[in-house]
Short mmCIF file of C-alpha atoms in Angstrom, two decimals:
data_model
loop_
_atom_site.label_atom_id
_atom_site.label_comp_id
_atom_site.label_asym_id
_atom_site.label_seq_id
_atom_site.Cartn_x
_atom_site.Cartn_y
_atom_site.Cartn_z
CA UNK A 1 0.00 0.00 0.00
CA UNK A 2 2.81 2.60 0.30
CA UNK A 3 4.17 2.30 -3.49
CA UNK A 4 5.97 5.25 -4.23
CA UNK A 5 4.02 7.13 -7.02
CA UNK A 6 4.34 9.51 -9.53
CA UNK A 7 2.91 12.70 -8.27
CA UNK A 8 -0.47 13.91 -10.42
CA UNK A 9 -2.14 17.24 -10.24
CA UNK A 10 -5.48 17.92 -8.42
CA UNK A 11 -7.39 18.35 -11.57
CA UNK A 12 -6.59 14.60 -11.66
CA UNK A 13 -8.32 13.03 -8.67
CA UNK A 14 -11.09 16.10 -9.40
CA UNK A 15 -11.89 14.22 -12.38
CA UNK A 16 -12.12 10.73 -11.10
CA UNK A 17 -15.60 9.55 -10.90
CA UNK A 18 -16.48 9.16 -6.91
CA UNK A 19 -19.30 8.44 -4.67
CA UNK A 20 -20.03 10.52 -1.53
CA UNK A 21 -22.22 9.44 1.36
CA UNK A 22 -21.15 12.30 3.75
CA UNK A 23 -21.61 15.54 2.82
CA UNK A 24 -23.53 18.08 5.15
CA UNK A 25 -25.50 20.60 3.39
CA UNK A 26 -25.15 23.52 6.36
CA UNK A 27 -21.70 22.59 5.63
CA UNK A 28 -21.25 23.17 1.78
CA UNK A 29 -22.71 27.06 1.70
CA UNK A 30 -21.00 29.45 -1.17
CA UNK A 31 -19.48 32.54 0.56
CA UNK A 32 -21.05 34.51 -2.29
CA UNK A 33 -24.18 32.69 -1.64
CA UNK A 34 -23.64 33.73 1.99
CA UNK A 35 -22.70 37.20 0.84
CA UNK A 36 -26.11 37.65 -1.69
CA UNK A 37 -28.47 37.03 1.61
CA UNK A 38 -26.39 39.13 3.83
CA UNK A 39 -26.63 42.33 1.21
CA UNK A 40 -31.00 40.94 1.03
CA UNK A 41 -31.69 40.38 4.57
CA UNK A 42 -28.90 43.10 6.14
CA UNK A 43 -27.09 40.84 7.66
CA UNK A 44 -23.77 42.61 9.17
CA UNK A 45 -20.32 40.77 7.50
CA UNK A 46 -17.88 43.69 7.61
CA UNK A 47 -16.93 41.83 3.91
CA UNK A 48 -16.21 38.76 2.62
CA UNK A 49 -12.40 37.90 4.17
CA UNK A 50 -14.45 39.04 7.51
CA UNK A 51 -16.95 36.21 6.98
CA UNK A 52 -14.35 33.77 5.62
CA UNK A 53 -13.18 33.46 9.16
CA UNK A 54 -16.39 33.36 10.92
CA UNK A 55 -17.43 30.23 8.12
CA UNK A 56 -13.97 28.63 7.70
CA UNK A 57 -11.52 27.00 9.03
CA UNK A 58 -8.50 29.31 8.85
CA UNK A 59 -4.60 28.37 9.12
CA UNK A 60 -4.55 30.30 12.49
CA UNK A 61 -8.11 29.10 13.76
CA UNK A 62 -7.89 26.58 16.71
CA UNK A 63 -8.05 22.87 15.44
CA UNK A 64 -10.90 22.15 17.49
CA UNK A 65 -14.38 20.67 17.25
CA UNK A 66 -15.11 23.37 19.02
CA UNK A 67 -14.06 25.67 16.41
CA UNK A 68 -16.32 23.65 13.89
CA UNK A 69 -19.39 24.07 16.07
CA UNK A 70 -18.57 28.18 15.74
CA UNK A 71 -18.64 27.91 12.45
CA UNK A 72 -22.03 26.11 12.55
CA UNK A 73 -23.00 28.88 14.75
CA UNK A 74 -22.81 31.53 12.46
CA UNK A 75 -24.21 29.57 9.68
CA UNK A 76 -27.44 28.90 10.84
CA UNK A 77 -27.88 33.33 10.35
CA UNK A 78 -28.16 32.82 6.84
CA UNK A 79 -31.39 30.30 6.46
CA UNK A 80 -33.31 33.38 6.24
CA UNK A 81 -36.31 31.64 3.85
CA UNK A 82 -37.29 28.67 2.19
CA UNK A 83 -36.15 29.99 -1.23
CA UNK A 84 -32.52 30.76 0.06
CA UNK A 85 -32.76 26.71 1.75
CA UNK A 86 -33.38 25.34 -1.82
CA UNK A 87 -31.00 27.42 -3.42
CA UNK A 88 -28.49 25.98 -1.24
CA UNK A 89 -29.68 22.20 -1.85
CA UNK A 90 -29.18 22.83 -5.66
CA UNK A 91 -25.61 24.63 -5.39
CA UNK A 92 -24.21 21.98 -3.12
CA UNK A 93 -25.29 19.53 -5.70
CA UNK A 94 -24.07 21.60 -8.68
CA UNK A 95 -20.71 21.57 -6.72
CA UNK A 96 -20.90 17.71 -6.10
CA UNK A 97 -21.45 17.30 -10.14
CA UNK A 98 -18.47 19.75 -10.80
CA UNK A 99 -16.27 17.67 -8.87
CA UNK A 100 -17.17 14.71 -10.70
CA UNK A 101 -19.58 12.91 -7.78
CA UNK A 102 -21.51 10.35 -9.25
CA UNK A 103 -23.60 9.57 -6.56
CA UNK A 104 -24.54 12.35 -3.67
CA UNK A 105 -25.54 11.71 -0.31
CA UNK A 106 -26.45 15.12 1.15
CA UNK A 107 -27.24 15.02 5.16
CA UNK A 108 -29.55 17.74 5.78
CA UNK A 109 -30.57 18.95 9.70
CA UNK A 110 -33.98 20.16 9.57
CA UNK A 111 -34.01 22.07 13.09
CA UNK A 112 -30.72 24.01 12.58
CA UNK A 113 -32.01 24.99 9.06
CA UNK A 114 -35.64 25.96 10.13
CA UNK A 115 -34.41 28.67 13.26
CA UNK A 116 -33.58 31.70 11.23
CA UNK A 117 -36.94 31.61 10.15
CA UNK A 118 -39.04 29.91 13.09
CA UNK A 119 -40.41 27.45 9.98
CA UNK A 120 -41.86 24.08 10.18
CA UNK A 121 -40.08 21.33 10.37
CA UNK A 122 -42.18 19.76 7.14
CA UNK A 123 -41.33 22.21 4.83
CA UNK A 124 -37.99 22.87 5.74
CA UNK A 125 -37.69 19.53 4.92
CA UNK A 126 -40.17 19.92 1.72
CA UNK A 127 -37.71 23.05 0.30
CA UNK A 128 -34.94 20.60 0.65
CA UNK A 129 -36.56 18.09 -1.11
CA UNK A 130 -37.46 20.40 -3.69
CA UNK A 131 -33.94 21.87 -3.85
CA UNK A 132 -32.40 18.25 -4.47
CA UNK A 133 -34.84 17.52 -7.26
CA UNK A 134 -34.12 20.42 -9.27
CA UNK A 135 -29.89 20.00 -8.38
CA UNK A 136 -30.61 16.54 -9.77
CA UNK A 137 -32.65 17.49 -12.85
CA UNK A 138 -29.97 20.03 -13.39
CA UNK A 139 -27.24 18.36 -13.45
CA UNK A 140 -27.39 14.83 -13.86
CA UNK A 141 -25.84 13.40 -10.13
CA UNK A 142 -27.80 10.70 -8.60
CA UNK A 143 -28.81 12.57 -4.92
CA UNK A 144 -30.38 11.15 -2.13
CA UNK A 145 -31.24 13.08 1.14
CA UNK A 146 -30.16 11.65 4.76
CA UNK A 147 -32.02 13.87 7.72
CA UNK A 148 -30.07 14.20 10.64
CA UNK A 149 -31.30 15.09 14.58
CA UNK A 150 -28.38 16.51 17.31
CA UNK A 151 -27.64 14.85 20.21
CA UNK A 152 -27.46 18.26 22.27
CA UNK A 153 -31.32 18.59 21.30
CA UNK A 154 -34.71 17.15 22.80
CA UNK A 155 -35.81 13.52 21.92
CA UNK A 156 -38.86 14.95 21.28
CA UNK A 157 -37.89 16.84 18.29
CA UNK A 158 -35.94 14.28 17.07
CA UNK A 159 -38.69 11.54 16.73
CA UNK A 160 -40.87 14.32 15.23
CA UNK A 161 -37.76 15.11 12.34
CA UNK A 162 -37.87 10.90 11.97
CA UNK A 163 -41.59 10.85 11.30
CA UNK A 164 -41.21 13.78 8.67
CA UNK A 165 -38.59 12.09 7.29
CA UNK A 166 -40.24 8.28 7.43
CA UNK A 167 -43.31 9.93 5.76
CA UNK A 168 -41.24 11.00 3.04
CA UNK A 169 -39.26 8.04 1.62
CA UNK A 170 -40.51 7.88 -1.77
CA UNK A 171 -39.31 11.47 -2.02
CA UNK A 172 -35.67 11.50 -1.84
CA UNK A 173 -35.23 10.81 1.81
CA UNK A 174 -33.17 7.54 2.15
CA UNK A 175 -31.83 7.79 6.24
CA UNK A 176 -31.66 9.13 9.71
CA UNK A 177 -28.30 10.22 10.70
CA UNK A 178 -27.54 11.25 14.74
CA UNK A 179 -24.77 14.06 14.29
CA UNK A 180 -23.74 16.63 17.21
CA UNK A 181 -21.19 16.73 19.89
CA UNK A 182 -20.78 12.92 21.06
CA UNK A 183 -17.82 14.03 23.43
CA UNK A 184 -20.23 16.24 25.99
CA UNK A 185 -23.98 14.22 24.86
CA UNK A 186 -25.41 10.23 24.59
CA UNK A 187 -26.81 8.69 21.98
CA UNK A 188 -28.59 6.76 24.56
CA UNK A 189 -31.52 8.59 24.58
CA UNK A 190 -31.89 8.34 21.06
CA UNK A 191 -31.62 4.40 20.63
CA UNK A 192 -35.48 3.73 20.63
CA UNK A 193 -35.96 6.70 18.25
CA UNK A 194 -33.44 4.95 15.98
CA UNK A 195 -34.66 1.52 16.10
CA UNK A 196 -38.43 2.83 15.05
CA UNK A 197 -36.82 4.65 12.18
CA UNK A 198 -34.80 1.45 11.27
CA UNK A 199 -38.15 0.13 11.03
CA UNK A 200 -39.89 2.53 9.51
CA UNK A 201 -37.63 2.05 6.10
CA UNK A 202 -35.43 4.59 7.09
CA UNK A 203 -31.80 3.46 6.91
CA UNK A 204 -29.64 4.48 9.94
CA UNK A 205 -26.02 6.10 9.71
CA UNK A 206 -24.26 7.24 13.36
CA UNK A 207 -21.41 10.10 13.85
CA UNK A 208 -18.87 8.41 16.25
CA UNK A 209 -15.83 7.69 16.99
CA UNK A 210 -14.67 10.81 16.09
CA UNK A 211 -14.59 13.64 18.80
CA UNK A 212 -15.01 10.58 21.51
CA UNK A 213 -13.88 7.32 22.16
CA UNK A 214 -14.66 3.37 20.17
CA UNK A 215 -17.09 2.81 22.72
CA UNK A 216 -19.33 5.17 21.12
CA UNK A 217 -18.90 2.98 17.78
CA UNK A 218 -20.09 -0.10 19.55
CA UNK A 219 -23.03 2.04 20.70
CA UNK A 220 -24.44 2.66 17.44
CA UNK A 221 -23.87 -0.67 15.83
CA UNK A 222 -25.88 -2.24 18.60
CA UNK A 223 -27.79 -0.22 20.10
CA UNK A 224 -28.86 2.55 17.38
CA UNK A 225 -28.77 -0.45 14.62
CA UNK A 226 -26.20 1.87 12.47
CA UNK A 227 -25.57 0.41 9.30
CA UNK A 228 -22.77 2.69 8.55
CA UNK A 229 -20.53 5.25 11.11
CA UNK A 230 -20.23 8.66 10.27
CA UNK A 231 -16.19 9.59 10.97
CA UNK A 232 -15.18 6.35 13.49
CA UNK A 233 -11.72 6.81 12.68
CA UNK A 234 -10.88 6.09 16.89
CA UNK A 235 -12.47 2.52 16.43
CA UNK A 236 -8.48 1.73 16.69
CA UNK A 237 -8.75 2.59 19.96
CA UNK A 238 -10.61 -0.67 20.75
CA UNK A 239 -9.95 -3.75 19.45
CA UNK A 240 -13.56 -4.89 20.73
CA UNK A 241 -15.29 -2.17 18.40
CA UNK A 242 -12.45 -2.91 15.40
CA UNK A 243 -13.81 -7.16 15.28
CA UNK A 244 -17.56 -5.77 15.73
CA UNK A 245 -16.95 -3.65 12.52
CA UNK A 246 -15.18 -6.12 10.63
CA UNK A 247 -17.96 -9.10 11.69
CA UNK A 248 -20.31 -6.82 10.33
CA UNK A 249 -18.37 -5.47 7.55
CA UNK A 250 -19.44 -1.71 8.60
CA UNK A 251 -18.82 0.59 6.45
CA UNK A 252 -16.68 3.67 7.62
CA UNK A 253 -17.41 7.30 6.16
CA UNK A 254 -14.04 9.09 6.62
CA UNK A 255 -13.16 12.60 6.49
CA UNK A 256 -9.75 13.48 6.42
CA UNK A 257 -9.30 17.66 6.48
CA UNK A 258 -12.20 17.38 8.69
CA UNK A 259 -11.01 14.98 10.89
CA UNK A 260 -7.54 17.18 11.31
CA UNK A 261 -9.58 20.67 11.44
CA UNK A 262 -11.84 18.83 14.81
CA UNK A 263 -8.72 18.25 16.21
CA UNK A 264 -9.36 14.91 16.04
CA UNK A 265 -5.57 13.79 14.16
CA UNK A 266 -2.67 15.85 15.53
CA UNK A 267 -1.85 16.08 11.37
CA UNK A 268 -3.05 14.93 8.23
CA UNK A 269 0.18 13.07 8.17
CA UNK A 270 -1.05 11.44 11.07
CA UNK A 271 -4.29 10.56 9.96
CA UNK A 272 -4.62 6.79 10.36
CA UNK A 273 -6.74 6.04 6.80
CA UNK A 274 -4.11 3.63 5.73
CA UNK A 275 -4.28 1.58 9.00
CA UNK A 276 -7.48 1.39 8.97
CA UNK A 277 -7.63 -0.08 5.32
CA UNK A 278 -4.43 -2.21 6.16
CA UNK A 279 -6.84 -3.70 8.75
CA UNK A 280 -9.89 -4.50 6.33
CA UNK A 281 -12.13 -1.81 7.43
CA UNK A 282 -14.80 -0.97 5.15
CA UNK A 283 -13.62 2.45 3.85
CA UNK A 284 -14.96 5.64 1.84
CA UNK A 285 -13.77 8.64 1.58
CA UNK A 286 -15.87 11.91 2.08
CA UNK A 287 -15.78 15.57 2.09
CA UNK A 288 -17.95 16.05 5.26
CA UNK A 289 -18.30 20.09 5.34
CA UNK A 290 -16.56 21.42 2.05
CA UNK A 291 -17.48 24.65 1.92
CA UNK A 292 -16.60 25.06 6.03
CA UNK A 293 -12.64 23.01 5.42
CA UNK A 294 -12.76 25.14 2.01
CA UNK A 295 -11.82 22.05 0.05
CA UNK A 296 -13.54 19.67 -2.46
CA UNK A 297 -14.00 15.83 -2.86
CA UNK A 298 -10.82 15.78 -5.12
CA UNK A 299 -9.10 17.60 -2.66
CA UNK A 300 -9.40 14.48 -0.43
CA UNK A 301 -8.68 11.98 -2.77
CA UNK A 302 -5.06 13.95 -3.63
CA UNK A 303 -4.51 14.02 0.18
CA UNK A 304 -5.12 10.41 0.44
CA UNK A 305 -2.99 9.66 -2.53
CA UNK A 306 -0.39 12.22 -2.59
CA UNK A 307 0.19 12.66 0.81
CA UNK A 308 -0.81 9.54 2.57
CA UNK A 309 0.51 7.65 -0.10
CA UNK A 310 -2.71 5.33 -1.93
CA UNK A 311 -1.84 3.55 -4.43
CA UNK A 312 -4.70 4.69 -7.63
CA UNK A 313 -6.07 1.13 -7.21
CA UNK A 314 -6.67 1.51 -2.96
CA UNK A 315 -8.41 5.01 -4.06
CA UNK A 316 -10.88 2.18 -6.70
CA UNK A 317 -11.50 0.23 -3.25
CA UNK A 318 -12.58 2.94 -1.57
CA UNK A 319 -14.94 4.70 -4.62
CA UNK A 320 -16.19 0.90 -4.76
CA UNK A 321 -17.45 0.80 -1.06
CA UNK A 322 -18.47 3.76 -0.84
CA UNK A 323 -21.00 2.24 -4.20
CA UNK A 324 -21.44 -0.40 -2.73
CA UNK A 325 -22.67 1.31 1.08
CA UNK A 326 -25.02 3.52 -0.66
CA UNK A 327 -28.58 3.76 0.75
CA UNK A 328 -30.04 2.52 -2.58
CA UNK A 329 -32.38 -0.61 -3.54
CA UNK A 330 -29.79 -3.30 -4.87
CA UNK A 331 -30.74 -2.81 -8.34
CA UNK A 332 -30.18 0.73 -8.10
CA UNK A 333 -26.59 -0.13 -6.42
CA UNK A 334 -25.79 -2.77 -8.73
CA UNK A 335 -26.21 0.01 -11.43
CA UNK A 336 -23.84 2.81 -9.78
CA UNK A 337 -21.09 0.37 -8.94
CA UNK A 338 -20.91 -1.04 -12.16
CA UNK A 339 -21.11 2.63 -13.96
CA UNK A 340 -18.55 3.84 -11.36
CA UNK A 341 -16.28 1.02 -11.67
CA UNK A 342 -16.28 1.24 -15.83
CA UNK A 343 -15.85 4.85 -15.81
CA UNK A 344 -12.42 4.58 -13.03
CA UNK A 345 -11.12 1.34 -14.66
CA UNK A 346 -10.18 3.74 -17.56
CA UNK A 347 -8.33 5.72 -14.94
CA UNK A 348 -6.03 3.49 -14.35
CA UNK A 349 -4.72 3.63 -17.65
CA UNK A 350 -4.09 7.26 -17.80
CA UNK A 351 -2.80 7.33 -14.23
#
């Protein structure tokens, strides 16, 4: 796995066909989006490198998850209507497509977008809907829409987002996601909410492992019935949570920049993707919050190849599972991975 390689350029691993399962949408806002409803709804920026810092990560910001939450924080100003919420479904998916995403996953948090605005809940999640339909329409990427609930907030909101959301299968929504600060908040309260949702048709995805320990890992395979874990990249911490994930072949949505910019690696040369594959884990890569770590999907796939040293094949592997972990019918899988796989196998040639 560490083959020395000839370096390629970014535009390279931008043009590679890839699948993304973890991609919030509060987290993949255009500053000159931001900057249009500012100027409409007099929103105070003092300019755009102003609001760059209060939106991104910056090289002299703390590397915190903290810091990430702050950035959340000021976000959540800017969902000033349910026009500006569907504008920002279609952009993030017209930035997806640019990068060459082939399949979108796009994790949406319908009580953070509906505060601005004191809107309900249902057509928050409607506009979203909406948004992702005309982003797919548009521009040709295969999107499906994952709601996700906070651990810092009530139960009782939560299992009112999951009944929105079960309601609405047929219309995009594929899953139920449990994001939030896992270092200060349980999912505990959460697990019956979960397991109805499970039920319901929804399909389940879990944040953890990443700004606390494994044991939250084994937590949401078997007690939230997670069939994939958002981040988990401290499973290694636990050998226990490392054999449940392989039994179960579990698969893994890493982030690297955002896993460094939470403070959760020391450095992205520290970032332990290549031990984790070296073990078996089931592996995709992800973008997470692109617009907030000011990077793309390519980005990631260059750091994971250029700097962490992936062979172009590895990179396949992890496109592949990230196909093959999709929240689609099997037909509809079948049909990506083989598309995706065709498309990268001519890759190979010209890498």
């Amino acid at each position: 796995m560490a083959v020395k390689q000839a370096p390629r350029p970014l535009s390279f691993y931008q043009a590679l066909p890839k699948v993304e399962l973890h991609r919030h949408l509060e987290g993949s806002l255009r500053v000159k989006t931001l900057m249009e409803t500012a100027a409409a709804y007099n929103i105070p920026t003092n300019g755009i490198a102003a609001l760059r810092s209060l939106v991104q990560v910056g090289d002299h910001d703390p590397y915190t998850y903290q810091n990430i939450l702050s950035k959340f924080a000021v976000l959540r100003q800017f969902y000033r209507s349910p026009e500006i919420i569907e504008r920002i479904t279609r952009e993030a998916i017209e930035d997806a497509a640019q990068d060459n995403v082939r399949y979108l996953e796009l994790r949406f948090t319908p009580v953070a977008l509906s505060r601005a605005g004191n809107f309900p809940l249902a057509e928050v999640i409607d506009r979203v809907i909406a948004g992702a339909q005309a982003g797919q329409d548009a521009w040709g990427l295969t999107t499906r829409l994952i709601v996700s609930v906070n651990r810092h907030e009530s139960t009782g909101l939560a299992e009112k987002v999951a009944h929105l959301a079960a309601d609405r299968i047929d219309k995009h929504i594929v899953g139920l996601d449990l994001a939030g600060n896992e270092a200060e908040f349980s999912a505990k309260p959460f697990v019956g909410i979960f397991r109805e949702a499970r039920q319901s048709g929804l399909k389940i995805t879990v944040h953890a492992g990443e700004w606390d320990g494994a044991a939250n890992v084994v937590e949401a395979i078997e007690e939230l019935s997670a069939m994939r874990i958002g981040h988990g990249v401290r499973v290694l911490e636990d050998q226990r949570a490392v054999a449940l994930a392989l039994e179960r072949a579990i698969p893994f949505e890493v982030c690297l920049t955002s896993n460094y910019h939470s403070g959760v690696v020391a450095s992205l040369d520290a970032h332990p993707l290549r031990h984790l594959l070296d073990l078996g884990l089931n592996i995709s890569l992800n973008a997470d919050d692109p617009s907030i770590s000011n990077i793309t999907l390519g980005d990631e796939f260059y750091l994971a190849s250029e700097r962490l040293g992936l062979p172009l094949s590895v990179l396949g592997n992890c496109i592949a599972a990230g196909a093959r972990a999709a929240f689609l019918p099997k037909k509809e899988k079948t049909a990506l991975l083989a598309s995706i796989q065709t498309e990268f196998s001519s890759w190979i040639n010209v890498g």
